[in-house]
JSON list of C-alpha atoms in Angstrom, two decimals:
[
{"chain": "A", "resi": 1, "resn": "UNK", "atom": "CA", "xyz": [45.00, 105.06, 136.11]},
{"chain": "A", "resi": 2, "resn": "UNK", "atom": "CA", "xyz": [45.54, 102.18, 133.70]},
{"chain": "A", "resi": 3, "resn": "UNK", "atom": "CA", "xyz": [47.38, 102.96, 130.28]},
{"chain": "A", "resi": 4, "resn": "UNK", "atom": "CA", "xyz": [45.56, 101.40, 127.67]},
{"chain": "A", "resi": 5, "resn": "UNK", "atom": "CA", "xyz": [45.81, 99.29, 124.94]},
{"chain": "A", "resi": 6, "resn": "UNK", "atom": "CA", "xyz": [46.17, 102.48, 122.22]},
{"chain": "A", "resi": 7, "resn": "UNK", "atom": "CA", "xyz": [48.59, 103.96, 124.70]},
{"chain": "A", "resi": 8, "resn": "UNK", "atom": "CA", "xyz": [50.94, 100.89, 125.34]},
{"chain": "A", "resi": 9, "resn": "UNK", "atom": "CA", "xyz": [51.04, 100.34, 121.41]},
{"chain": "A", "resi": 10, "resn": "UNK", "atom": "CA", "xyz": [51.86, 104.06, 120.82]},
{"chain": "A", "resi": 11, "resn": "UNK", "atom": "CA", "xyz": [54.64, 103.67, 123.65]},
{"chain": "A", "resi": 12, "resn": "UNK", "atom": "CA", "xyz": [56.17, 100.77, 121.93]},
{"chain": "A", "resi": 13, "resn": "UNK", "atom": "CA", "xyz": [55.99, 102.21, 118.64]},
{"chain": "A", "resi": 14, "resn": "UNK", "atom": "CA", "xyz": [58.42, 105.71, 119.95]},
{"chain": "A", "resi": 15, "resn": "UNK", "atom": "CA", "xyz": [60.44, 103.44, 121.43]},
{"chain": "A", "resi": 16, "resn": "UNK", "atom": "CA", "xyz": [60.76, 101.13, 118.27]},
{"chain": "A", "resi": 17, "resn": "UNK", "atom": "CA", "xyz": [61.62, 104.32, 116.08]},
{"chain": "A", "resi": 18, "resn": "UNK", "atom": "CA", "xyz": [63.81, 105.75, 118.85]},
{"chain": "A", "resi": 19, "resn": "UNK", "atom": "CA", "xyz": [66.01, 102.63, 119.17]},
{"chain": "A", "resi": 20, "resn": "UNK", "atom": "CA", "xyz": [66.39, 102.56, 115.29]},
{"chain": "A", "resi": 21, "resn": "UNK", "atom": "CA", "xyz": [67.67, 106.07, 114.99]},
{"chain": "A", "resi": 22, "resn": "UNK", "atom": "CA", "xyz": [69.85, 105.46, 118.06]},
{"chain": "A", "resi": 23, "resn": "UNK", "atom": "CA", "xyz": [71.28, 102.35, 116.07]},
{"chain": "A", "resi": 24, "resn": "UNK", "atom": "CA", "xyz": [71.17, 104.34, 112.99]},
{"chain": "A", "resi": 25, "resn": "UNK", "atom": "CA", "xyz": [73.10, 107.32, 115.11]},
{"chain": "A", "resi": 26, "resn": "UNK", "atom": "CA", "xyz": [75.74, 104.67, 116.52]},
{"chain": "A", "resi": 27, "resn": "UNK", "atom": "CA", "xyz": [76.64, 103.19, 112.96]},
{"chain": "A", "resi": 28, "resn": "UNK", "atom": "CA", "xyz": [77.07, 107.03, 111.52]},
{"chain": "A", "resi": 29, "resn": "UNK", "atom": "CA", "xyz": [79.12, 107.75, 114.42]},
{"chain": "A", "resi": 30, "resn": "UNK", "atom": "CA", "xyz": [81.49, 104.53, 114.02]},
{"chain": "A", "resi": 31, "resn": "UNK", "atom": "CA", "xyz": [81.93, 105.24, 110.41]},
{"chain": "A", "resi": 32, "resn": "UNK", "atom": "CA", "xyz": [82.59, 109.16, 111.29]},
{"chain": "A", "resi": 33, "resn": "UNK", "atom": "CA", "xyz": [85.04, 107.95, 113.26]},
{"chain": "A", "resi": 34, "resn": "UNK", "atom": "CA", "xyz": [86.36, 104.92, 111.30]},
{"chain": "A", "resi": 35, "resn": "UNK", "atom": "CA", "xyz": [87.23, 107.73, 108.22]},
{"chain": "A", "resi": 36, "resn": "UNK", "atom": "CA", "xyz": [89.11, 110.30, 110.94]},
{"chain": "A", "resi": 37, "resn": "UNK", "atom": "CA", "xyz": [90.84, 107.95, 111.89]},
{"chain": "A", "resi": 38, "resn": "UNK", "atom": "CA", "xyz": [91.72, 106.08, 108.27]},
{"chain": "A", "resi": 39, "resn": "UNK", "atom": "CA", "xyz": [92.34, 110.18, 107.20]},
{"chain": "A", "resi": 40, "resn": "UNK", "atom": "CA", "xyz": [94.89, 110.87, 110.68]},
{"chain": "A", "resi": 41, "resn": "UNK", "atom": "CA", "xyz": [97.09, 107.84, 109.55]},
{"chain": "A", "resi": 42, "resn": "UNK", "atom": "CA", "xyz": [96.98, 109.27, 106.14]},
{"chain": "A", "resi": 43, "resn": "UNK", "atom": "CA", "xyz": [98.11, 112.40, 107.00]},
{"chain": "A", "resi": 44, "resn": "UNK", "atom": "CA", "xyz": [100.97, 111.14, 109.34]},
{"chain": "A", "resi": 45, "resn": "UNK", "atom": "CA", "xyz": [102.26, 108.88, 106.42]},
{"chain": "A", "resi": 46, "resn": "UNK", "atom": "CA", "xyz": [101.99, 111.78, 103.79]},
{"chain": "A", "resi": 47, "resn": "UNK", "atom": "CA", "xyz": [103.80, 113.72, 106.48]},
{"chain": "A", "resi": 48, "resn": "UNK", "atom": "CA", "xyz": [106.88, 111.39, 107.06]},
{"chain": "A", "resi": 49, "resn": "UNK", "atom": "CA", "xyz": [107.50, 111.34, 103.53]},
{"chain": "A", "resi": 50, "resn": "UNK", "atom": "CA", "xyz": [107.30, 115.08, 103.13]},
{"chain": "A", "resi": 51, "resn": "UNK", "atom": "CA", "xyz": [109.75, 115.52, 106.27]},
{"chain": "A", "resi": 52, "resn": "UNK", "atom": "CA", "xyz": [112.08, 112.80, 104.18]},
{"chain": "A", "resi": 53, "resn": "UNK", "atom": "CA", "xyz": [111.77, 114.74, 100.76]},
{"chain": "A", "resi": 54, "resn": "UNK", "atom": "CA", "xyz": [112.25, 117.79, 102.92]},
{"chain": "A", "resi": 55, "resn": "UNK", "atom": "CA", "xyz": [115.76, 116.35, 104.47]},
{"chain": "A", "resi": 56, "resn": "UNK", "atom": "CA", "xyz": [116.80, 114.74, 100.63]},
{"chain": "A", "resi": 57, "resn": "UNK", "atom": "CA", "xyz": [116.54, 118.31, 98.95]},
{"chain": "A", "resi": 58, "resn": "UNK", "atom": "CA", "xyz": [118.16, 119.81, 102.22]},
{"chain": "A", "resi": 59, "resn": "UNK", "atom": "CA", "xyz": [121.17, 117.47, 101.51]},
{"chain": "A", "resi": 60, "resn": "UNK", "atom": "CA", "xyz": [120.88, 117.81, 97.62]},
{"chain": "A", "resi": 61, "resn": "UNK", "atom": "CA", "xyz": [121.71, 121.47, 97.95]},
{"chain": "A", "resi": 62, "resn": "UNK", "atom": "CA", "xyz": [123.99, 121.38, 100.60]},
{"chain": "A", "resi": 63, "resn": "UNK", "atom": "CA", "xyz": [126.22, 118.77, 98.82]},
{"chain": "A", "resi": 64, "resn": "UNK", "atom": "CA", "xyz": [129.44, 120.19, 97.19]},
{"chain": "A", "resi": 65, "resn": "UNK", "atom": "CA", "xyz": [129.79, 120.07, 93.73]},
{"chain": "A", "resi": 66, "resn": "UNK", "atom": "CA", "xyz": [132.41, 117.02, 93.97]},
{"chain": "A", "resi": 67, "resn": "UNK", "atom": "CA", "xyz": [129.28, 114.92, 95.94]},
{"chain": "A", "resi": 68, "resn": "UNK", "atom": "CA", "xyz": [127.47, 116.19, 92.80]},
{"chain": "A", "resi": 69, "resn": "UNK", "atom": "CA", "xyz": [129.43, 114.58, 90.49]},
{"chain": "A", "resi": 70, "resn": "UNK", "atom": "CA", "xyz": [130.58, 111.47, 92.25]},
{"chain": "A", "resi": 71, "resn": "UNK", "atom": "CA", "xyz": [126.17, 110.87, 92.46]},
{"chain": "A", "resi": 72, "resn": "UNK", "atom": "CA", "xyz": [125.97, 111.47, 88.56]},
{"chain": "A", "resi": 73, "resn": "UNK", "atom": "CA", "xyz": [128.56, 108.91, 87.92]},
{"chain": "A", "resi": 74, "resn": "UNK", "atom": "CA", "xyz": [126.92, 106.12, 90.30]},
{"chain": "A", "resi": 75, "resn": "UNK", "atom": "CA", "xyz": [123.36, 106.86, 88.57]},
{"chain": "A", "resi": 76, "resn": "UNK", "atom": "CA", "xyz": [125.44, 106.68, 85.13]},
{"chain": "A", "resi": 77, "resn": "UNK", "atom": "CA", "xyz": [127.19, 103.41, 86.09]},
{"chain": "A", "resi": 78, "resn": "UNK", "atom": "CA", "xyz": [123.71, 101.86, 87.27]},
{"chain": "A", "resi": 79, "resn": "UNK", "atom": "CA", "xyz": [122.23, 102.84, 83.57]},
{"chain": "A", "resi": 80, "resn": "UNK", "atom": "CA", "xyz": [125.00, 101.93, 81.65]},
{"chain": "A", "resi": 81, "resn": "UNK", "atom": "CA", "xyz": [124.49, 98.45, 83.40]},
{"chain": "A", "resi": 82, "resn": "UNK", "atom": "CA", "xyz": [120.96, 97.90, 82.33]},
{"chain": "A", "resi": 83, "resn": "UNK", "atom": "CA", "xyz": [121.64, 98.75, 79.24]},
{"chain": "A", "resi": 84, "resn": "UNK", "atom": "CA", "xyz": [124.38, 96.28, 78.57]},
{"chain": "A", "resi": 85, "resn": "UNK", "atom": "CA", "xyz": [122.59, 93.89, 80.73]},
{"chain": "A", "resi": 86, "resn": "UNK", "atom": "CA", "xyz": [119.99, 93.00, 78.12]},
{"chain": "A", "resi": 87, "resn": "UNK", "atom": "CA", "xyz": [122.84, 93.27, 75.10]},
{"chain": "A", "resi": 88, "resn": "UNK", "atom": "CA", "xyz": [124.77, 90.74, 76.49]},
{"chain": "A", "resi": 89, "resn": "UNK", "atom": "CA", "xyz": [122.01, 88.55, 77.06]},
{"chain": "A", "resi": 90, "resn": "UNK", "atom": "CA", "xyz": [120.96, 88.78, 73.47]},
{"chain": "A", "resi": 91, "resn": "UNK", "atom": "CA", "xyz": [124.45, 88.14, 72.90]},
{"chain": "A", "resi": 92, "resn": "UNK", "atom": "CA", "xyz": [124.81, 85.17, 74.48]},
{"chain": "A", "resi": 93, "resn": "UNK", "atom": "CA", "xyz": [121.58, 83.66, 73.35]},
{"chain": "A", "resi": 94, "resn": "UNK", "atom": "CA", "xyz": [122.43, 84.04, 70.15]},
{"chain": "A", "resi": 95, "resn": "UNK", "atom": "CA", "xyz": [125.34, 82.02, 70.47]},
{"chain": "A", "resi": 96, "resn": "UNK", "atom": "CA", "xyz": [123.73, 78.73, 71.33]}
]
């Protein structure tokens, strides 16, 4: 038996709408899968800096209090740098 006309229409039709929601279906999935992966590489950078914040404050408390001290006076001699930095500059602007 012969489809007909109507029939072959109505076939093309389902497939029509099928293939769009397979399409549709696809470009979901590769976005799904676009994000897990965008959110995985996320989580394994977040991670490596936890693990390296983990290991500083391990070290922080395990230094004596001579390591302590000898840190302060580094982080004062870097501030006490910036700050004359800029004086002197003025300074020596002001002198030409």
């Amino acid at each position: 038996m012969a489809k007909s006309s109507r029939d072959r229409t109505h076939d093309q039709q389902a497939l029509t709408t099928d293939t769009m929601r397979l399409h549709q279906d696809v470009a979901v999935r590769d976005s799904a899968r676009a994000t897990l992966a965008q959110d995985r590489t996320q989580r394994q950078t977040d991670q490596a800096q936890l693990d390296s914040l983990k290991a500083t404050l391990k070290r922080s408390q395990q230094a004596t209090p001579r390591d302590k001290a000898h840190r302060q006076e580094q982080r004062l001699d870097v501030a006490e740098k910036r700050v004359r930095k800029p004086a002197h500059s003025a300074t020596s602007t002001n002198q030409h």
